Short mmCIF file of C-alpha atoms in Angstrom, two decimals:
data_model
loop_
_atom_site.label_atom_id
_atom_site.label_comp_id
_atom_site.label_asym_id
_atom_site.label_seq_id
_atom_site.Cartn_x
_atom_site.Cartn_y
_atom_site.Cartn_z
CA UNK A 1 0.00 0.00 0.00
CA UNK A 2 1.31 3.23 -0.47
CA UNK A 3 0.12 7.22 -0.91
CA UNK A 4 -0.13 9.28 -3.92
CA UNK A 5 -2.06 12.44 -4.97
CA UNK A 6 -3.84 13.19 -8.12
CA UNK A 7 -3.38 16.27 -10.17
CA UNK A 8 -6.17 17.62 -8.19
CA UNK A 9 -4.14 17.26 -5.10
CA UNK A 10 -6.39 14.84 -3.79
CA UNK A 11 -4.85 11.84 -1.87
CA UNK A 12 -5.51 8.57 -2.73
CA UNK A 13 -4.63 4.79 -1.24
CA UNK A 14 -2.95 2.40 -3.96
CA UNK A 15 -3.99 -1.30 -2.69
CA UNK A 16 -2.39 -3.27 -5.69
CA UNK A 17 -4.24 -1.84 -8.96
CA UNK A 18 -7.10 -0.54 -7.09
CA UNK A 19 -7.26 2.76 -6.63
CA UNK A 20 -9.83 4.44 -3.57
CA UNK A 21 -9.90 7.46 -1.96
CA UNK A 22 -10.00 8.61 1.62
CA UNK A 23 -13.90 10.09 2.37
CA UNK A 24 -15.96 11.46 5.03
CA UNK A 25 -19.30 10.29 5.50
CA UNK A 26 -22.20 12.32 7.51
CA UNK A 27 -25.15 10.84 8.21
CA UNK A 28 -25.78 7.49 9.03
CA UNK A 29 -29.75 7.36 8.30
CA UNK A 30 -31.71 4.67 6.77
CA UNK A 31 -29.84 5.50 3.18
CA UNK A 32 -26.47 6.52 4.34
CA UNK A 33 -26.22 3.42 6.19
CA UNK A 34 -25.90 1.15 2.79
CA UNK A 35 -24.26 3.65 1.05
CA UNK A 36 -21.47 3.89 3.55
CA UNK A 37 -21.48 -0.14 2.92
CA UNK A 38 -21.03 -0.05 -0.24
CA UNK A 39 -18.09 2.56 0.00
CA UNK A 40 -16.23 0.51 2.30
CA UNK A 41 -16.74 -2.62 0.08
CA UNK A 42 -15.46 -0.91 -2.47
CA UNK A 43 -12.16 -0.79 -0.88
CA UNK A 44 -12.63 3.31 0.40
CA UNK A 45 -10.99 4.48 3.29
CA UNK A 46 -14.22 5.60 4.95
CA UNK A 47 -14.75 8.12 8.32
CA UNK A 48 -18.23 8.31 9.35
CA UNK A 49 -19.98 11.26 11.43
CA UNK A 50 -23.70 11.22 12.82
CA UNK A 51 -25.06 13.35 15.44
CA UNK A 52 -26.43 10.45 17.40
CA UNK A 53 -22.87 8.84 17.34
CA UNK A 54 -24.27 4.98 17.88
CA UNK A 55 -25.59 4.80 14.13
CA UNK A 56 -21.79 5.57 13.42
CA UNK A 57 -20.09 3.16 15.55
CA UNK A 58 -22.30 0.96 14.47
CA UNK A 59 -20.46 0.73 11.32
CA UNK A 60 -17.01 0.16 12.66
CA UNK A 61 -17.24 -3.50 12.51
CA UNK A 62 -17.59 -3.20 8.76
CA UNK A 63 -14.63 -1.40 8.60
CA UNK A 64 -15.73 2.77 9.05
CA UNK A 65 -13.37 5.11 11.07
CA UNK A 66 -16.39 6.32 13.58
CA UNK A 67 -15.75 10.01 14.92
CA UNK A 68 -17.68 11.62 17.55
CA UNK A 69 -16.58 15.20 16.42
CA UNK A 70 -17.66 17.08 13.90
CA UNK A 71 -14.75 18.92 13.56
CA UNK A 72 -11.98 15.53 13.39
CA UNK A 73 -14.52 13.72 11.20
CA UNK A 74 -13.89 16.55 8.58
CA UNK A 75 -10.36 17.41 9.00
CA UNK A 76 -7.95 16.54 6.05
CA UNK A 77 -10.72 14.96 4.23
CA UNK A 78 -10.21 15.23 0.18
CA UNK A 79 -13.79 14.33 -0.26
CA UNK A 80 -17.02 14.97 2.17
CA UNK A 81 -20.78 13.22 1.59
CA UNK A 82 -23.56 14.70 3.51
CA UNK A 83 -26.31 12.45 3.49
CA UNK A 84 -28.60 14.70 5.41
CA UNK A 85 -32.95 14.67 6.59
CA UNK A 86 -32.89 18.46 4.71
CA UNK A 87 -31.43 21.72 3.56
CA UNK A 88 -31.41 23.18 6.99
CA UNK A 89 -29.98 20.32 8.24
CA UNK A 90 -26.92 20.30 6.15
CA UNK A 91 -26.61 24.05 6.13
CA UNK A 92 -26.17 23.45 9.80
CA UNK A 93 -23.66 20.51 9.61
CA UNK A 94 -21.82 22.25 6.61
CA UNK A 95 -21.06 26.24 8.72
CA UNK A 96 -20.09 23.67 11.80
CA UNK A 97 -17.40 22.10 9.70
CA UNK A 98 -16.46 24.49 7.35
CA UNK A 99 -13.59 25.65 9.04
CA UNK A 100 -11.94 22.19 9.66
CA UNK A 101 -12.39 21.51 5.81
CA UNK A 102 -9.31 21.16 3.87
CA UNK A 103 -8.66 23.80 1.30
CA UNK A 104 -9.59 22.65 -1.81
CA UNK A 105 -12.35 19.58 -0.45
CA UNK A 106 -14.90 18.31 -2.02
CA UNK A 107 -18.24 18.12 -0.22
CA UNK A 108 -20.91 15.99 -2.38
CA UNK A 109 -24.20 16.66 -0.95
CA UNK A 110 -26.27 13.61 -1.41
CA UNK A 111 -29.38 14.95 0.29
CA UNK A 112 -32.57 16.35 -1.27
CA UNK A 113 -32.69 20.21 -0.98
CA UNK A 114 -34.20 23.10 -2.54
CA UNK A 115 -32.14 24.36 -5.77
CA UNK A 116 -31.96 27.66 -4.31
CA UNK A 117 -30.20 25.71 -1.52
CA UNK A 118 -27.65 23.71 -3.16
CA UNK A 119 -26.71 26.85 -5.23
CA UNK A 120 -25.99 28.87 -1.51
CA UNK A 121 -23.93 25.97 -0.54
CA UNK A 122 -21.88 25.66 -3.92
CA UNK A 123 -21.37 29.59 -3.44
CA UNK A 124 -20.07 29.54 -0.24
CA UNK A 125 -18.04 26.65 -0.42
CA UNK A 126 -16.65 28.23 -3.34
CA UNK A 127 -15.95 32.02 -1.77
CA UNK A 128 -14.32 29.83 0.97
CA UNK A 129 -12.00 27.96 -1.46
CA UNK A 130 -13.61 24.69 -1.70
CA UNK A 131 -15.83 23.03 -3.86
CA UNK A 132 -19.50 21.19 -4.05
CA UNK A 133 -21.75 18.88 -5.98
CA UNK A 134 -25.46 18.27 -5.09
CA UNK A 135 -26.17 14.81 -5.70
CA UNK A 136 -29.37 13.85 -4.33
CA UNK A 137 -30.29 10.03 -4.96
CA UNK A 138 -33.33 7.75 -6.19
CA UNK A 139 -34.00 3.95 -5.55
CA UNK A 140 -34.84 4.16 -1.97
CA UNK A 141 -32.83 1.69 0.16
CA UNK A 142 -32.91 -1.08 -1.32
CA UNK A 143 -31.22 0.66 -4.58
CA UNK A 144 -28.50 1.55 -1.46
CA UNK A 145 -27.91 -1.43 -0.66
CA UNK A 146 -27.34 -3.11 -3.70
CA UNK A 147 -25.44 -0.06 -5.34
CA UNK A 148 -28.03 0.67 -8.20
CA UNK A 149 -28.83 4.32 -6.66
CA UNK A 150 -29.75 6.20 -9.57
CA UNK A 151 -27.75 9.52 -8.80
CA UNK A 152 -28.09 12.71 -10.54
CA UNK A 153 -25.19 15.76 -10.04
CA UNK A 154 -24.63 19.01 -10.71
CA UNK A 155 -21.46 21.38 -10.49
CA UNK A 156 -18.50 21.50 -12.29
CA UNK A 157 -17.83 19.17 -15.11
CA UNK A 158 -14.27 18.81 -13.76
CA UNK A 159 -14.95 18.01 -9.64
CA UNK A 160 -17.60 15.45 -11.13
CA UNK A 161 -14.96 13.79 -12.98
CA UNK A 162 -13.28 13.16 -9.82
CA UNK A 163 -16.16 12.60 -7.99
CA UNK A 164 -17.38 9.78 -9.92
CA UNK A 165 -15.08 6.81 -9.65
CA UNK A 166 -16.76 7.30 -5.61
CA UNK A 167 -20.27 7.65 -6.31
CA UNK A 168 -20.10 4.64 -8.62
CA UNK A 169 -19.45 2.14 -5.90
CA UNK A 170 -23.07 3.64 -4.58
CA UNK A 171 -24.95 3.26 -8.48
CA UNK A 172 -24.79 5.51 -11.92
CA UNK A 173 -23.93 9.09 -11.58
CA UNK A 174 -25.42 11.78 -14.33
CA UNK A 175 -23.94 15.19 -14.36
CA UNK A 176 -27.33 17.15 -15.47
CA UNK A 177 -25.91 20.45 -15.20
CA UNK A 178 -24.15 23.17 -13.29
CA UNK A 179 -24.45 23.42 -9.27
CA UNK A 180 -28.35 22.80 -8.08
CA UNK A 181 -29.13 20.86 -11.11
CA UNK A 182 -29.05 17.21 -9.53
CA UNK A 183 -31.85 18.40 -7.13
CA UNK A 184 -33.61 19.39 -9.87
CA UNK A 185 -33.87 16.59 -11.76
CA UNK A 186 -34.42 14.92 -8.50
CA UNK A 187 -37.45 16.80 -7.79
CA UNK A 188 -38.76 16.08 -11.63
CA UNK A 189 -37.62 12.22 -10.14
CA UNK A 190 -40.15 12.64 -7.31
CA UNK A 191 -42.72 14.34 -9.25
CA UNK A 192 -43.20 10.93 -11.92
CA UNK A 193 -42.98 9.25 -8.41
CA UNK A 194 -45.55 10.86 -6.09
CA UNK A 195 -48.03 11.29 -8.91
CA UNK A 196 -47.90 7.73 -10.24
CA UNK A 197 -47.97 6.34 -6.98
CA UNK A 198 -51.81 7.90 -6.59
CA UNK A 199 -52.41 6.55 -9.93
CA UNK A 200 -51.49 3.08 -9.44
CA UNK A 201 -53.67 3.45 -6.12
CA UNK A 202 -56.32 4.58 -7.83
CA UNK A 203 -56.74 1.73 -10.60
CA UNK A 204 -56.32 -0.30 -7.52
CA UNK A 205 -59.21 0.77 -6.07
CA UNK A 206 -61.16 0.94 -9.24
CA UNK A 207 -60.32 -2.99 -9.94
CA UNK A 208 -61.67 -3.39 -6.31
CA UNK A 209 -64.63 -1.51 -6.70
CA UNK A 210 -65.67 -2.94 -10.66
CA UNK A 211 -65.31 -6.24 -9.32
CA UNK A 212 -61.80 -7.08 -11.21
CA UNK A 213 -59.26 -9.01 -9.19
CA UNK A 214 -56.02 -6.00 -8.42
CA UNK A 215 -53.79 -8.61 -8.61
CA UNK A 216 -54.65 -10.17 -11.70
CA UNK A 217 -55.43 -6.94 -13.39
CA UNK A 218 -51.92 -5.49 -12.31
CA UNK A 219 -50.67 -8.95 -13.96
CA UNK A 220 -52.68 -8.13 -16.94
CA UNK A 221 -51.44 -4.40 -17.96
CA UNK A 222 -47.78 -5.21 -16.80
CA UNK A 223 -45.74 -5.26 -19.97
CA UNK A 224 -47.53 -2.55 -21.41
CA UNK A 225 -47.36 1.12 -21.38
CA UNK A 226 -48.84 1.42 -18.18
CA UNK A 227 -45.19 -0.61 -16.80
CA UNK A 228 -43.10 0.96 -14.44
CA UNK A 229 -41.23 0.51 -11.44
CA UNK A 230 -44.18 1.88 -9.29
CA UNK A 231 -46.30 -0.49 -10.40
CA UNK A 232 -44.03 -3.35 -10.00
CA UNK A 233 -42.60 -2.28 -6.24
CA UNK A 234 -45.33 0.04 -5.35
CA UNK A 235 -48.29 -1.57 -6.61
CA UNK A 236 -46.82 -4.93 -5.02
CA UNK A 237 -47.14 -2.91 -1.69
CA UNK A 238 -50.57 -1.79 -2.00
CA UNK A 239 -51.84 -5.61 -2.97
CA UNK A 240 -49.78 -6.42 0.65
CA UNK A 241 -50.92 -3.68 2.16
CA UNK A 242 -47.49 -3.51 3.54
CA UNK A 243 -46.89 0.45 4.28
CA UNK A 244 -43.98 -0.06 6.48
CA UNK A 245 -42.12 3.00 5.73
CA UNK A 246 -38.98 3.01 2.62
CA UNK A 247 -39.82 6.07 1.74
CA UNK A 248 -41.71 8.06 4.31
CA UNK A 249 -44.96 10.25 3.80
CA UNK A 250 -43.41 13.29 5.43
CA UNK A 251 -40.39 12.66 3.00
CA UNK A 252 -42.05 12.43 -0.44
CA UNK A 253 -44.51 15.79 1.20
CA UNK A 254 -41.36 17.74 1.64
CA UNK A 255 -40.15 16.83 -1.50
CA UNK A 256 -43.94 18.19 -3.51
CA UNK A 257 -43.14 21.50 -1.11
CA UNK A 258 -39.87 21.54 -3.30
CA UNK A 259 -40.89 20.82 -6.60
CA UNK A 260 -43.77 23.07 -5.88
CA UNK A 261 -41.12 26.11 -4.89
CA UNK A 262 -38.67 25.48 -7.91
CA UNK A 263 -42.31 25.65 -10.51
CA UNK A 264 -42.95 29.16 -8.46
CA UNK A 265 -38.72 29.85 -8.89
CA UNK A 266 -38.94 28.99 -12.67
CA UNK A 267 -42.16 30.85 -13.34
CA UNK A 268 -44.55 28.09 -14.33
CA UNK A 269 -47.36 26.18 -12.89
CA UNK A 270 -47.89 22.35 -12.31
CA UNK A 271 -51.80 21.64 -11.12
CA UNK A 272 -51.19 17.79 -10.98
CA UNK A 273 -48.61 18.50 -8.77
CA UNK A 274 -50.51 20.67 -6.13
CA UNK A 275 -53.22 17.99 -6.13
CA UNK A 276 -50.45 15.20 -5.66
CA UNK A 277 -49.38 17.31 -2.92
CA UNK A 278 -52.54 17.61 -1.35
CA UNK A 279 -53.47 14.57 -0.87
CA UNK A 280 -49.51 13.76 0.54
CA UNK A 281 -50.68 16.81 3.18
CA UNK A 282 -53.70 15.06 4.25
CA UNK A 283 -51.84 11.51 4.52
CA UNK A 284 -49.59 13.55 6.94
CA UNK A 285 -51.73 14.10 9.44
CA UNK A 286 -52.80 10.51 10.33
CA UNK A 287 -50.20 8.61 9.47
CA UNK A 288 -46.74 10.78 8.67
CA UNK A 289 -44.53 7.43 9.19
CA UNK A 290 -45.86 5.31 6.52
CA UNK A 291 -44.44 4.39 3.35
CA UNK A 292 -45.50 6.84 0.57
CA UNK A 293 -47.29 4.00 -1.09
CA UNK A 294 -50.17 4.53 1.70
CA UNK A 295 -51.50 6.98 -0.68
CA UNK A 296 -53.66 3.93 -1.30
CA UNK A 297 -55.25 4.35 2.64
CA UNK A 298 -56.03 7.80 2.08
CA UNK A 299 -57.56 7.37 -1.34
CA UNK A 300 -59.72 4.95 0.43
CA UNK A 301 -60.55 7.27 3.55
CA UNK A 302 -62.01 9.42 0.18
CA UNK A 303 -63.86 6.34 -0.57
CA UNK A 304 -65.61 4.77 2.56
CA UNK A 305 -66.50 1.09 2.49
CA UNK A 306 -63.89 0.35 -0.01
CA UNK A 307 -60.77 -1.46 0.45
CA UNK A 308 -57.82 -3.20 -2.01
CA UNK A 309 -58.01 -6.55 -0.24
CA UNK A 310 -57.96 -8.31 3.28
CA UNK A 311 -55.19 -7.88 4.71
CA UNK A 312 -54.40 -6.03 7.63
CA UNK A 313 -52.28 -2.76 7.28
CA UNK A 314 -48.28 -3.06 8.16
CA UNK A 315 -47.30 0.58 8.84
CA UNK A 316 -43.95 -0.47 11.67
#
């Protein structure tokens, strides 16, 4: 093993022909948990940060370098993930660490934020002589544990360049555009999702209620135009009725607030959108915790006396 630097200046470990970089993980959630996984198993040097410090010890039998401090977790570090619940949240974790950051560090911010967010953070990293990417993430955790996120950056051409040989141990990485771009296309991400989840509920219900079988008509359309990935994991759900939480109700609401703020940033409206976001509002009052697939229960709170199935509800 020995040390070498790039012509970015960035250090990196040589273990035989592999080459991996040293990183510093924060936030060890239900996603950054896998993903730090998958870093590690990709042969990167990997320090992990959380403010409830158990999730990060927890990964020191794989491997992780967990630091209590903030401050240490960040120091020296060529390249810094933030897997983070929000934009306040990581504009809090990034002002506490900025000045430990080494000049010239990378900080990839894998969380979903506003655009207008991820372009303050790129500025002042920038006026502070370092450098960001946004690069929020889609495929839930199971995508994070089997390194098939689909991940979507924006920034500079060049720092995703270097950036990239790391986020591809966690799934495919798409520079979209400059700095705020990934959580745009993120948001347009969540927008298919959110909306076609109600959609799938609703021919749910409408099987139910015409007297078709859901799980033989969801048989019957797959393969057609009406396939996607919602209807194969997410329609799968609502046949189970399992709604313990993946993605979270509160999560996919604060993610229609966001899509709904960049529409009002860019000048345009989207009226499927505020409905889809309505009804993720109402959800959020009974049952924030569930997966975002129990669209179907509050579809069928609009509809009492019918029901997709038997089964009992699984919300955790």
């Amino acid at each position: 093993m020995r040390l070498t630097r790039d012509c970015t200046g960035v250090r990196k470990i040589i273990l035989g022909a592999k080459l991996s970089t040293q990183i510093t993980f924060l936030g060890i959630g239900l996603m950054g948990e896998p993903m730090v996984r998958r870093l590690l198993a990709a042969g990167h040097p990997v320090t992990v940060w959380n403010r409830t410090h158990a999730k990060a010890q927890a990964l020191a039998a794989a491997g992780a370098r967990a630091v209590e401090d903030l401050a240490e977790a960040v120091r020296g570090a060529p390249i810094v993930i933030s897997m983070l619940e929000a934009g306040p949240t990581v504009r809090l974790v990034l002002d506490a660490a900025l000045p430990a950051l080494a000049p010239n560090a990378l900080w990839i911010d894998m969380s979903s934020t506003q655009q207008a967010e991820a372009q303050a953070f790129h500025a002042e990293l920038t006026a502070q002589g370092r450098r960001f990417i946004d690069a929020p993430v889609s495929g839930g955790v199971g995508g994070a544990a089997a390194g098939t996120l689909a991940i979507m950056a924006g920034g500079v051409a060049q720092d995703f360049a270097e950036a990239e040989p790391v986020l591809s141990a966690m799934g495919r990485a798409t520079l979209v555009g400059p700095a705020g771009s990934g959580q745009v296309a993120k948001l347009c991400n969540q927008l298919i999702v959110g909306a076609t989840i109600n959609i799938v509920a609703e021919a749910m219900l409408l099987a139910q209620a015409a007297g078709a079988d859901p799980t033989a008509m969801r048989a019957a359309i797959r393969g057609g135009f009406a396939e996607s990935r919602i209807l194969e994991v997410h329609g799968q759900r609502m046949l189970e009725r399992n709604f313990v939480a993946g993605g979270k109700v509160t999560t996919q609401l604060k993610d229609q607030r966001n899509i709904l703020a960049a529409a009002e940033a860019a000048g345009i409206v989207l009226p499927l959108t505020e409905l889809v976001t309505a009804r993720y509002m109402t959800l959020s009052k009974t049952i924030p915790q569930a997966d975002h697939s129990a669209a179907l229960i509050g579809l069928e709170q609009l509809n009492p006396g019918r029901r997709v199935g038997t089964a009992p509800d699984q919300l955790g």
